[in-house]
XYZ file of C-alpha atoms in Angstrom:
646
model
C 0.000 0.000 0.000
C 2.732 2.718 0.468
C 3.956 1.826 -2.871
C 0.323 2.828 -4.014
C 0.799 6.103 -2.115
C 4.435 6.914 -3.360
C 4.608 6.187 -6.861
C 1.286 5.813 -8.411
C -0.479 8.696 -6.464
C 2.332 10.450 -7.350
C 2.182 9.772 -10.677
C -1.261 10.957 -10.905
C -0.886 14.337 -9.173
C 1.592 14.828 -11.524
C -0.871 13.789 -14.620
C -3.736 16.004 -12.788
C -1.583 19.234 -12.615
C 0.097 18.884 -16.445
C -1.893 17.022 -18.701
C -3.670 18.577 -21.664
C -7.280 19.048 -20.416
C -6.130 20.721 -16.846
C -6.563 24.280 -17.591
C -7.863 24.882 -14.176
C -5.579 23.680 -11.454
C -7.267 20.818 -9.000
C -9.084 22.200 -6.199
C -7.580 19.878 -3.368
C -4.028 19.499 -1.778
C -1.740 16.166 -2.719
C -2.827 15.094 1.054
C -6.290 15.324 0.487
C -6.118 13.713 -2.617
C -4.180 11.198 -1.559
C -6.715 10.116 0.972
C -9.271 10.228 -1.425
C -8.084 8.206 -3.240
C -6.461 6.088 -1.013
C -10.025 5.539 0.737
C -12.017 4.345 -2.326
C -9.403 2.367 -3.590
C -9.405 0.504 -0.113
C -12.903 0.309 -0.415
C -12.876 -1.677 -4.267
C -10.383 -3.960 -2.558
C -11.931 -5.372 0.148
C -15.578 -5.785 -1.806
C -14.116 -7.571 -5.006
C -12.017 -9.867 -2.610
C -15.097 -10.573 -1.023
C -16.467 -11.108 -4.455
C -13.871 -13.164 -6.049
C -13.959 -15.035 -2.276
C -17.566 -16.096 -2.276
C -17.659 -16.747 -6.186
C -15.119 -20.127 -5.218
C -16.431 -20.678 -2.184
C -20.093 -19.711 -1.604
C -21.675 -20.034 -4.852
C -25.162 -20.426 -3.633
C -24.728 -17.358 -1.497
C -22.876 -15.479 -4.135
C -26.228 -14.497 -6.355
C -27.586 -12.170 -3.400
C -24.150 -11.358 -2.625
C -23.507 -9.762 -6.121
C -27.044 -8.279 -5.843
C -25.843 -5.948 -2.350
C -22.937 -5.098 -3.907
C -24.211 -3.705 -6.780
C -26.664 -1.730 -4.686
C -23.786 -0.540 -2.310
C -22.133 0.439 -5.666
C -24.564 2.823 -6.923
C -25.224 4.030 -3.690
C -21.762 5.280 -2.708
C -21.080 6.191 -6.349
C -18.358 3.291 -6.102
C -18.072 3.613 -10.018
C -15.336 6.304 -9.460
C -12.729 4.194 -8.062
C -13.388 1.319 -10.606
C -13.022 4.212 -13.798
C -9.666 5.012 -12.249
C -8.390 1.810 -11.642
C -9.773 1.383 -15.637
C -7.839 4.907 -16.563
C -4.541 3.287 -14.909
C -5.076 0.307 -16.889
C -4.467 2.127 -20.481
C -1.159 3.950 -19.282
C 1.929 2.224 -18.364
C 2.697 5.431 -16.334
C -0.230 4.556 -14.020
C 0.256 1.085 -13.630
C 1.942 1.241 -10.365
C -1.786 2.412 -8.711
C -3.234 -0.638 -10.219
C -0.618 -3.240 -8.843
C -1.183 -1.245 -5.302
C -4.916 -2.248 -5.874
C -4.313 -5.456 -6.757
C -1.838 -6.198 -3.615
C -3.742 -4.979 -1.380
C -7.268 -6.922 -2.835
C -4.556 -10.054 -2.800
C -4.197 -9.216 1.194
C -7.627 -8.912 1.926
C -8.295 -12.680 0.036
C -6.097 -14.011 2.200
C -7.237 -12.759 5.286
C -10.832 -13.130 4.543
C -9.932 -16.767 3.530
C -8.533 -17.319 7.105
C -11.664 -15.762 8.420
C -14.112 -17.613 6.319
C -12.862 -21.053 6.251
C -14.664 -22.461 8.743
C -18.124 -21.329 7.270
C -17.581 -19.857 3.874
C -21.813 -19.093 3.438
C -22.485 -17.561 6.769
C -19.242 -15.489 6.211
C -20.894 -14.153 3.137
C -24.038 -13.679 4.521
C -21.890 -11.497 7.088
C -20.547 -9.426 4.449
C -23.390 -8.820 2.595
C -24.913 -7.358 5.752
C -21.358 -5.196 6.380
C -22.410 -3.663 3.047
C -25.234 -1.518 4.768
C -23.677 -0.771 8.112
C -22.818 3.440 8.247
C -18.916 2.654 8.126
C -18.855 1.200 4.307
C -21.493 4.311 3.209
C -18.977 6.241 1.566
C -21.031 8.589 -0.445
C -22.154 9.763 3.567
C -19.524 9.297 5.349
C -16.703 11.090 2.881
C -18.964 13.005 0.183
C -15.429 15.203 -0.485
C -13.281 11.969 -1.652
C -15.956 11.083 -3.787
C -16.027 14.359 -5.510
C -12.000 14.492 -5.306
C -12.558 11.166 -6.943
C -14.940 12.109 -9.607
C -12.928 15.180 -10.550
C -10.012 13.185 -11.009
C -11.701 11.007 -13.742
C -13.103 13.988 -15.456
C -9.514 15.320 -15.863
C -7.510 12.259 -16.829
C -10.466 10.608 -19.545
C -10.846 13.316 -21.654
C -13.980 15.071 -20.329
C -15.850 11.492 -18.985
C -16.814 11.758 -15.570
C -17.940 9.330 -13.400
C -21.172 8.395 -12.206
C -22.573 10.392 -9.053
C -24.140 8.285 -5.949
C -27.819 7.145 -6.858
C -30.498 5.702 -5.161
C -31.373 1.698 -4.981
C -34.650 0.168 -3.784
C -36.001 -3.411 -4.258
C -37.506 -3.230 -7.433
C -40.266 -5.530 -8.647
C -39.488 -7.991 -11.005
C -41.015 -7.632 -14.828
C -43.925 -9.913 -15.321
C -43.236 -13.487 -17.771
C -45.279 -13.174 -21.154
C -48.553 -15.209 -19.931
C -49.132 -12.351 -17.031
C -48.477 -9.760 -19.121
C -50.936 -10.921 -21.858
C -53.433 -11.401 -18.804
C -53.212 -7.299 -18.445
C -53.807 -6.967 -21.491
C -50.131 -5.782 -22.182
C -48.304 -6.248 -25.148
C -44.491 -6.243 -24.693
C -43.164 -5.525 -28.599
C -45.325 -2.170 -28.483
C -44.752 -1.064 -24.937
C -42.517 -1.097 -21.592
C -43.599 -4.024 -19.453
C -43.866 -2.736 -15.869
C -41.303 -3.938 -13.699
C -36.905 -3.527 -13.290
C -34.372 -2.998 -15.958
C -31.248 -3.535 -15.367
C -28.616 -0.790 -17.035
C -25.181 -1.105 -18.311
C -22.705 1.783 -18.700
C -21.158 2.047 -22.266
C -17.301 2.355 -21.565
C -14.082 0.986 -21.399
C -13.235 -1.771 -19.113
C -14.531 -5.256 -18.578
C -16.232 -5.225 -14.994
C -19.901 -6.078 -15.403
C -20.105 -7.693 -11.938
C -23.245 -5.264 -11.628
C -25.218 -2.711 -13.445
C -24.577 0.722 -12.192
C -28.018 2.479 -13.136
C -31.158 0.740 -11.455
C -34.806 1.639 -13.253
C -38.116 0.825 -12.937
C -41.249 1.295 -15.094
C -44.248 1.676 -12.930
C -48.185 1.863 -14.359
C -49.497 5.262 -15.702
C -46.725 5.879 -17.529
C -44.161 6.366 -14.740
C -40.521 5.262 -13.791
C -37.873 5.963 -11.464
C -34.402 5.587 -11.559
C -31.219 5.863 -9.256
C -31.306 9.367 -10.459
C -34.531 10.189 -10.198
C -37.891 9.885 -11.408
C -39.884 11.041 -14.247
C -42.831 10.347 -17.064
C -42.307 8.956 -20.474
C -45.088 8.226 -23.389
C -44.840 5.632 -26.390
C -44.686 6.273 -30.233
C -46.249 3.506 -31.715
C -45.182 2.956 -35.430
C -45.402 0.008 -38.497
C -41.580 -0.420 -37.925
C -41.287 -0.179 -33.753
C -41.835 1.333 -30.663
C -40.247 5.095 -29.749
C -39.948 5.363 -25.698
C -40.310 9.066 -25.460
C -38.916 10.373 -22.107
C -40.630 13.193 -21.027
C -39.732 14.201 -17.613
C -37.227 13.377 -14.745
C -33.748 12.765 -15.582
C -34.168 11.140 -18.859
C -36.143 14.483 -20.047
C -36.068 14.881 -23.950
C -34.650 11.534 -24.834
C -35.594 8.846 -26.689
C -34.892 5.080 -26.663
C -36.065 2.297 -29.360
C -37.613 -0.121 -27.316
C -36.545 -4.118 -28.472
C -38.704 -7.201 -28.011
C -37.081 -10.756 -29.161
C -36.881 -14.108 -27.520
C -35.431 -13.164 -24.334
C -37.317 -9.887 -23.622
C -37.036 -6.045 -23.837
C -34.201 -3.727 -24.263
C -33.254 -0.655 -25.333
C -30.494 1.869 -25.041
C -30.412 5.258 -22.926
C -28.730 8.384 -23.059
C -29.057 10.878 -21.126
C -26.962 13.769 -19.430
C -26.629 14.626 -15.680
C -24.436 17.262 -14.583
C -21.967 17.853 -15.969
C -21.465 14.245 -17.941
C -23.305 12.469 -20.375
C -23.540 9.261 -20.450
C -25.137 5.835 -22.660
C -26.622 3.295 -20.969
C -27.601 -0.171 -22.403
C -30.970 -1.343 -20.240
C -32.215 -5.018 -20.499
C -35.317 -6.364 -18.351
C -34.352 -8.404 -15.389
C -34.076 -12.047 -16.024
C -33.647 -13.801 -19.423
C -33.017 -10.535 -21.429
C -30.216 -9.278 -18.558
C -28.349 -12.700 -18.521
C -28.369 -12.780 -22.275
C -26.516 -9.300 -22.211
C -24.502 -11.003 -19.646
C -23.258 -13.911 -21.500
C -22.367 -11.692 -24.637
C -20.619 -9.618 -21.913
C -18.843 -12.801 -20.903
C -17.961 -13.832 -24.908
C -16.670 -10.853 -25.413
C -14.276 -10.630 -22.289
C -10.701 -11.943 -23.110
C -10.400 -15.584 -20.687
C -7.301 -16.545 -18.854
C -5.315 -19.100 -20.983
C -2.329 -20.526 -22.998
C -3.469 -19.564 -26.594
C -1.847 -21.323 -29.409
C -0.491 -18.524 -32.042
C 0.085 -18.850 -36.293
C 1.375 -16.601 -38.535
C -0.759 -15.957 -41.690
C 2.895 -16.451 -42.963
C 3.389 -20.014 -41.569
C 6.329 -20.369 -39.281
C 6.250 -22.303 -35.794
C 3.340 -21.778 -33.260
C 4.011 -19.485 -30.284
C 2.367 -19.368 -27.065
C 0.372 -16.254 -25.698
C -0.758 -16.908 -21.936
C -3.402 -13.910 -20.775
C -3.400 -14.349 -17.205
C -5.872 -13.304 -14.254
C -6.447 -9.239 -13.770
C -5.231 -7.907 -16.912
C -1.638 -9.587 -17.063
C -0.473 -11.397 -20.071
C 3.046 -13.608 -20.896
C 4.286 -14.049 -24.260
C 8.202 -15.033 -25.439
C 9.391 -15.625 -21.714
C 8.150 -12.026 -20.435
C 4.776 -10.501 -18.943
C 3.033 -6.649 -19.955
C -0.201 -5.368 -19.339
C -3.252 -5.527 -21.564
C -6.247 -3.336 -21.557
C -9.745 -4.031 -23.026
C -12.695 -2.112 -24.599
C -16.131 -2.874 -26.118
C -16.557 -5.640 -23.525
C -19.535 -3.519 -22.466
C -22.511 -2.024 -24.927
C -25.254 -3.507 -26.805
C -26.092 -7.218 -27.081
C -25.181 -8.747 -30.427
C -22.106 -7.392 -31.276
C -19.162 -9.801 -32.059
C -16.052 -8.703 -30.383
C -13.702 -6.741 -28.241
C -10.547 -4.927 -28.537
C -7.314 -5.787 -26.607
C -4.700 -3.322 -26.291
C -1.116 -4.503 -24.819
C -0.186 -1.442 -22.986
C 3.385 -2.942 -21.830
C 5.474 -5.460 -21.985
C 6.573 -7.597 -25.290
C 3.503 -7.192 -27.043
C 3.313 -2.977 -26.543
C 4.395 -1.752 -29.846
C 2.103 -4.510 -31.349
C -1.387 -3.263 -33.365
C -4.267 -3.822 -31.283
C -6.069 -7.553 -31.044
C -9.379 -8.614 -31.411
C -10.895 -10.987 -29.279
C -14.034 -13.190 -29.605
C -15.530 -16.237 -28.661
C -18.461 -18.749 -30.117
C -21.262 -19.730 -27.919
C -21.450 -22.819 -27.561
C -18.182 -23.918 -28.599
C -15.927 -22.603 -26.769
C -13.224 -21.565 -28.758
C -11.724 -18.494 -28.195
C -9.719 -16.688 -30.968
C -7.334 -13.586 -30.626
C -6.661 -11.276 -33.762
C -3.715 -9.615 -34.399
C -4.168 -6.940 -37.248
C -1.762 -4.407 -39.061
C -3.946 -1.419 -39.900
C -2.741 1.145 -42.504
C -4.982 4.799 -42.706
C -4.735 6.735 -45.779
C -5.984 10.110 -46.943
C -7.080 11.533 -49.832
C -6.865 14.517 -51.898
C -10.428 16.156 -50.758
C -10.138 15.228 -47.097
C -11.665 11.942 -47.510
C -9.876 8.711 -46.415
C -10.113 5.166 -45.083
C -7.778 2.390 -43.708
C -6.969 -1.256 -44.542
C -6.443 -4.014 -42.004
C -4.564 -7.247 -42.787
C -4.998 -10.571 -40.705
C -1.305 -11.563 -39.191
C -1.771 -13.794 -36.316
C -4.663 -15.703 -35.164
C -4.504 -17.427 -31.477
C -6.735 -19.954 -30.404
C -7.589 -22.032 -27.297
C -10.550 -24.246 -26.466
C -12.798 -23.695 -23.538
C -15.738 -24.440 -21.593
C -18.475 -22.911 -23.916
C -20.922 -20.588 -23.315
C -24.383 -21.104 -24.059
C -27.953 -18.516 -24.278
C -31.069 -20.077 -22.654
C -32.532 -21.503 -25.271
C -36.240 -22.342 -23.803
C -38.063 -20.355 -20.166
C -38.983 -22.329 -17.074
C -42.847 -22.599 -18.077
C -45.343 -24.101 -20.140
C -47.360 -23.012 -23.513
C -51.338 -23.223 -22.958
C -53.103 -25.322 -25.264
C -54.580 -24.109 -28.084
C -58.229 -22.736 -27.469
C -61.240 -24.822 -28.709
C -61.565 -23.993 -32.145
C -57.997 -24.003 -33.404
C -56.503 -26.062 -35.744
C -57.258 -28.108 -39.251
C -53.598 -28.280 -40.770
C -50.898 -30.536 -40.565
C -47.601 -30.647 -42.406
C -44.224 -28.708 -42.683
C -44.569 -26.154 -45.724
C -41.746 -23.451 -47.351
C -42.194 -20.810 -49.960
C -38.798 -18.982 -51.398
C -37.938 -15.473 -50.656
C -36.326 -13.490 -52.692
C -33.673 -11.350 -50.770
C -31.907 -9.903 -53.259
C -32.551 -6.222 -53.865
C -30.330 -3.112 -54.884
C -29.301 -3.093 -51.397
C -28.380 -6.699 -51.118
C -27.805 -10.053 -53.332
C -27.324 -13.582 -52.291
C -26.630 -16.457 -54.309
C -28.997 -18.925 -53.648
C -32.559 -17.601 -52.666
C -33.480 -19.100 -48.956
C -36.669 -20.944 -47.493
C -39.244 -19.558 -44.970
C -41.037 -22.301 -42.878
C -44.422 -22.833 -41.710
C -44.896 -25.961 -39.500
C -48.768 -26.758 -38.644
C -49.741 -28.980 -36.661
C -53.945 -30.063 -35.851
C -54.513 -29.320 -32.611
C -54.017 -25.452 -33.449
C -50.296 -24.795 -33.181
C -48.252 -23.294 -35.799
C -43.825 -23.319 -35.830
C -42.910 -20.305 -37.767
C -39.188 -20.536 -38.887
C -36.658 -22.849 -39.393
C -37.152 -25.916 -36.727
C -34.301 -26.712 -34.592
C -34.556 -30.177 -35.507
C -37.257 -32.594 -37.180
C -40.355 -30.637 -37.842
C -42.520 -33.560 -36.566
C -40.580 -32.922 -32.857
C -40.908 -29.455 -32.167
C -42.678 -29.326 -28.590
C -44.744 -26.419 -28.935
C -46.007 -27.196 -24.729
C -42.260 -25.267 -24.169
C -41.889 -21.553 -24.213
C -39.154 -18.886 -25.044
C -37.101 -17.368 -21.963
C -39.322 -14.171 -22.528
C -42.006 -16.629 -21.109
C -43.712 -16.323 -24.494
C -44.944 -19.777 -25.991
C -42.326 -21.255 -28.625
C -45.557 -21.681 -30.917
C -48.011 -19.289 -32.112
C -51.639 -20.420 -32.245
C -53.797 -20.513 -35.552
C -57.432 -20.315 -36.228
C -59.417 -20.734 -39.695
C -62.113 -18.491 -41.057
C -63.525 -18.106 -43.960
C -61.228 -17.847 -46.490
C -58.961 -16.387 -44.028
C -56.601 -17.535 -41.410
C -55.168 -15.653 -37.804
C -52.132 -16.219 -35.900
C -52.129 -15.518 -32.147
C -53.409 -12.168 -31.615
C -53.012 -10.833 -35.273
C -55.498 -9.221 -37.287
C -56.866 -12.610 -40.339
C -54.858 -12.621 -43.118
C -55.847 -14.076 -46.474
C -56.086 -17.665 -47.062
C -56.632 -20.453 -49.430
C -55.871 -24.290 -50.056
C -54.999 -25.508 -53.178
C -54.103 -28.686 -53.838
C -51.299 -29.924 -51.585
C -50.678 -25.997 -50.988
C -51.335 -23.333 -49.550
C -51.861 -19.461 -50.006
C -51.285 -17.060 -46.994
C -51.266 -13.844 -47.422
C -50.511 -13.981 -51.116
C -47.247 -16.061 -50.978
C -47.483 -20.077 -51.965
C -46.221 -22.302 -49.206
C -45.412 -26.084 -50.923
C -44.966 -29.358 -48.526
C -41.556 -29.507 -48.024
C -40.823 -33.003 -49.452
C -39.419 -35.956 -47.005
C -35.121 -36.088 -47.544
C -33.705 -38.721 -49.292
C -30.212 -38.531 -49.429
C -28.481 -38.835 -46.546
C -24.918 -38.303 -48.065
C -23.292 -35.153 -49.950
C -20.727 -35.211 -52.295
C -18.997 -32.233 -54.153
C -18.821 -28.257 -53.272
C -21.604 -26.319 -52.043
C -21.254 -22.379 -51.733
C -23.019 -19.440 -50.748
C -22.065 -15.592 -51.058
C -23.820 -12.803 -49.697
C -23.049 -9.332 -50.994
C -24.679 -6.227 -49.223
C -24.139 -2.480 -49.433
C -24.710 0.637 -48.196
C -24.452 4.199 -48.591
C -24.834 7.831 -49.710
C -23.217 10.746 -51.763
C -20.567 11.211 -49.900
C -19.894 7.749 -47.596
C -20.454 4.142 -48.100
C -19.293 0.333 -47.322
C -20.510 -2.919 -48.604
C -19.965 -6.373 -47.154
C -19.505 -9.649 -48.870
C -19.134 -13.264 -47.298
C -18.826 -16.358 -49.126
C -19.114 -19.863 -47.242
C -18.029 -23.388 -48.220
C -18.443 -26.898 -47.940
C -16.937 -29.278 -49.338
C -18.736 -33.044 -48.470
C -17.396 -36.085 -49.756
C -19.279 -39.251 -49.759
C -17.064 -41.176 -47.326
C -18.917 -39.144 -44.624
C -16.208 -36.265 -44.215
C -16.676 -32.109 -44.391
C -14.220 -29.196 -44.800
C -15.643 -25.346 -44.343
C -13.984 -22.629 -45.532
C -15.869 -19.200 -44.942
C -14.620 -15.801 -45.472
C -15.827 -12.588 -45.289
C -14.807 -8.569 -45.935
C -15.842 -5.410 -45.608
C -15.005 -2.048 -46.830
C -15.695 1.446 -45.890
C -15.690 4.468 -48.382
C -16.037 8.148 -47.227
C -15.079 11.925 -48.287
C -14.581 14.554 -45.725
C -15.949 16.988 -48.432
C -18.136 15.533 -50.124
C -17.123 16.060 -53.585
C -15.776 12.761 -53.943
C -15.403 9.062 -52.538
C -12.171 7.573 -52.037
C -12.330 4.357 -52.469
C -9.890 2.989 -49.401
C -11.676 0.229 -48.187
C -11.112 -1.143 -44.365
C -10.867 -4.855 -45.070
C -10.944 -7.763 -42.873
C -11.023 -11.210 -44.149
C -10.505 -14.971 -42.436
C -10.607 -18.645 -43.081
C -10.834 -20.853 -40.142
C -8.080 -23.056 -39.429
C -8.496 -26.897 -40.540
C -7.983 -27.849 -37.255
C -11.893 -26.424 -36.452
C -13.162 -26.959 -39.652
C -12.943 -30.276 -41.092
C -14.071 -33.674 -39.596
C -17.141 -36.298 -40.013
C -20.671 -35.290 -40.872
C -24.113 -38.047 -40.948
C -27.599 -36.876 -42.392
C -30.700 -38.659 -40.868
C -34.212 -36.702 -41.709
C -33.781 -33.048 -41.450
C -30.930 -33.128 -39.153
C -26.955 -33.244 -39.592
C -24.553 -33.867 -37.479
C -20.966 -32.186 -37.540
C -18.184 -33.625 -35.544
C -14.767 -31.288 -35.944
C -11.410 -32.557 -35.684
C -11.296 -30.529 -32.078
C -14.055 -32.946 -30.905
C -16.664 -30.551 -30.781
C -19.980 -31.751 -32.307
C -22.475 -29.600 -33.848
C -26.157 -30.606 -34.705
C -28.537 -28.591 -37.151
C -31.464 -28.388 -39.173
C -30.876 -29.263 -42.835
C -33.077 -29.792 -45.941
C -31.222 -31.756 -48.781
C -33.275 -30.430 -51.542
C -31.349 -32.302 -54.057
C -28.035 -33.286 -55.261
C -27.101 -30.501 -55.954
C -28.706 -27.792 -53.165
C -29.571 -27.678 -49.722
C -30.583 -25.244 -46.968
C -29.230 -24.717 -43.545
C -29.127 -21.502 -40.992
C -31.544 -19.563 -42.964
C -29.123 -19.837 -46.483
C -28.953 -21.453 -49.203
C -26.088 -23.826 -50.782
C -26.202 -24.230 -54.145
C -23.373 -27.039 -55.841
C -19.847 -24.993 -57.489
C -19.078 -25.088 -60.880
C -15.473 -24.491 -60.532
């Protein structure tokens, strides 16, 4: 700890009085400051030992545990010291504050280890009631190092300031699907009463807790750990507008998501003197679905096996525990961004502030759900600019790094059960596809793909691509929204309604059927059960006005041969185009391309029905809906695979 107060306090009073952004001088003395700092920093010690404690040895106590601390966290504005520990991360000068911090949280393990040996669940019960006693009330008990602390941020990130102290209450928890359809609600056109859960956009990779708490209450209400306000809805053909119109949130405006897993939607909003983004997902399936693309995007501790695009021998890369790395016999530093932010997106970005890698390009790091193979990108990246202002960059592939792990996986179906189909439904049976055309100026695929309708008599109706054999979908499960995994149909005359939806037009003819205009033909029974040859698809989309532009283009292969083995090759690139002025483009694209390795992308493969089964080289086994149309075409994922000429 004096090492903490020496060189990296020092350090930062030295940053605070001379960087760029310090035109006014900081309004507290080195001793106060040190303090401050010194206090909060004690503080984020002691609660993530705790943490990281009754994570190994607690687990069933852990849940609530996490829950307190993420209350205590908002309500002492905790997310101060964590956004300097996250500033000291990306400079090597501040480095010595973090390996204070992470001394000192390596003391307080061990002693609390001593301490809670003997009953590792009570001692976390303990702890979780510590978190409410006056002495760890921070935001009460030393408003001045908070503000000290929140200054200090403001001054070394470029104008981002942390959060302030907020409020936390016990919330009540969002109603499942069938309760909400019992009010009379309907969740893809409006807020569903009940606690979100929000997630700063930022740096860093600590999404132990949200640090924004809201609630939607009837009448058009909500409060927040802010404050609390009004909002109204704009209901339109192509979504839901969340228009807030008092209370903290006052003049914003967040497009409010529905999808399997429940609502979402993103928040700005400015307070203070800051402004920040929020991403807010409804407590339950929709929050641990953020969580787990948190998760894949977070860089894991492990030896990862590195190749040159250039061949040459492997090396190994070992990222170890709190931000450490060792690569050629020597260890740096390594900082990461877009961990946090929407659900969806792919990856994150590693930077290796010191050590062997810190004149390297910047990595990108993703994983696969339900794989668990992890992959680490290094890139070269080359920005060039043209003669009007306008410019772009190019990226080439260099290294990839890989290592297998224990996968991920979403929820896949909620804890309850569909209700049957009301008296009435029904009168169709049989798995039925009709083509879509999605190519347009916008966008062009090779092979045209299927959509799906799966009926079934007793009223239910699978709309998609099944998971499996049509014939076994269980339409008794539901969604983790709580929703039912199958909608429910109904027959008029000359007309036909699923779920709730307004009839649509209908007719039978023959073994077919009309809905809506678009011919749906019985998808016919699979008889081949082995491919042979090279199947491809290509997707090529674009985008774009006067003066800016990109396009994408992916192309995916498989190549089956008829002694029951697979190889895919896919590859994909984008490119950017864009003029500063506006007179003309530049065409500099930003390019990314990739082929997986063979060692993940060739094995064994077996048809039976609608299903195939892949089983790669790594031992990883993959099993997925597929419709052998023919010898030379099938359909899998939503595409199309149509047999190479070359």
């Amino acid at each position: 700890m004096e090492r903490l107060r020496r060189v990296g306090l020092a350090v930062l009073l030295v940053l605070l009085a001379t960087g760029p952004a310090r035109a006014q001088r900081p309004s507290w003395t080195a001793d106060e400051f040190k303090e401050a700092i010194t206090t909060l920093i004690k503080l984020a010690a002691l609660v993530d030992a705790a943490d990281e404690l009754c994570s190994e040895l607690a687990p069933g106590e852990h849940g609530m545990l996490r829950e307190r601390m993420g209350a205590w966290q908002i309500r002492n504005g905790m997310g101060a010291a964590y956004d300097l520990l996250e500033i000291a991360r990306w400079d090597e000068g501040l480095l010595s504050t973090l390996r204070g911090y992470r001394k000192l949280r390596g003391r307080y393990l061990l002693a609390t280890y001593r301490e809670a040996k003997p009953d590792p669940a009570g001692w976390c019960r303990s702890f979780a009631a510590k978190l409410d006693e006056p002495r760890m009330q921070l935001a009460a008990r030393n408003p001045r190092a908070l503000e000290i602390a929140r200054r200090a941020v403001e001054r070394l990130d470029d104008g981002e300031r942390a959060l302030p102290p907020g409020r936390v209450w016990a919330a009540a928890a969002p109603p499942d699907y069938a309760e909400a359809a019992r009010r009379g609600l309907r969740p893809e056109s409006e807020l569903l009463p009940g606690a979100f859960a929000c997630y700063r956009e930022k740096n860093g990779r600590d999404y132990r807790w949200p640090e924004l708490q809201l609630e939607v209450l009837p009448g058009m209400n909500y409060r927040s750990s802010f404050g609390d306000g009004r909002y109204g809805l704009e209901v339109e053909e192509d979504g839901t507008t969340v228009r807030w119109r008092s209370g903290p949130f006052a003049g914003e405006a967040s497009r409010l998501a529905w999808d399997r897993y429940g609502q979402s939607f993103e928040l700005g909003f400015e307070l203070g003197e800051g402004s920040y983004t929020f991403h807010c997902f409804q407590r339950g399936a929709s929050e641990r679905r953020a969580l787990t693309w948190f998760a894949l995007r977070d860089p894991k501790p492990g030896s990862y096996t590195c190749r040159s695009g250039q061949g040459g021998d492997a090396q190994e890369l070992v990222l170890l525990p709190l931000g450490r790395y060792r690569f050629a016999g020597r260890e740096g530093e390594y900082a990461v961004r877009w961990v946090l932010g929407e659900a969806g997106a792919g990856s994150s970005r590693i930077t290796w502030v010191s050590g062997p890698l810190a004149q390297k390009e910047a990595s990108r790091y993703r994983e696969e759900a339900g794989t668990g193979r992890r992959t680490l990108e290094f890139t070269t990246t080359t920005s060039v600019w043209g003669p009007y202002g306008g410019g772009g960059s190019s990226s080439s592939l260099d290294v990839v790094c890989r290592v297998q792990g224990e996968p991920l996986r979403f929820e896949r179906f909620g804890a309850g059960k569909a209700p049957p189909p009301p008296a009435g439904a029904g009168g169709l049976q049989g798995f039925f596809y009709a083509m879509e055309d999605r190519t347009g100026y916008w966008r062009m695929e090779s092979v045209d793909a299927p959509v799906y309708l799966t009926f079934f008599k007793n009223g239910y109706v699978f709309r998609g691509e099944p998971e499996g054999d049509p014939d076994a979908t269980d339409c008794g499960k539901v969604l983790p929204n709580g929703a039912p995994l199958c909608a429910v149909y109904a027959l008029g005359e000359g007309t036909i309604r699923f779920g709730e939806d307004r009839p649509v037009p209908f007719a039978r003819k023959g073994d077919r059927i009309v809905v809506e205009g678009r011919t749906y033909r019985p998808v016919p029974r699979p008889k081949l059960q082995k491919l042979d040859g090279t199947f491809v698809h290509t997707l090529f989309e674009k985008w774009g006005t006067f003066d800016w532009g990109g396009s994408y283009y992916l192309e995916e292969t498989y190549v089956f041969s008829r002694d029951g083995r697979f190889r895919v090759e896919r590859s994909d690139q984008s490119t950017n185009t864009f003029s500063a002025s506006g007179l003309a483009l530049d065409h500099l694209p930003s390019t990314y391309a990739r082929s997986d390795g063979s060692s993940r992308s060739s094995g064994s493969y077996a048809i039976e029905g609608y299903v195939i089964t892949f089983r790669f080289a790594d031992g990883h086994v993959e099993r997925r809906f597929i419709w052998v149309e023919n010898a030379d075409r099938f359909y899998m994922g939503g595409r199309g695979y149509a047999r190479s000429s070359d």
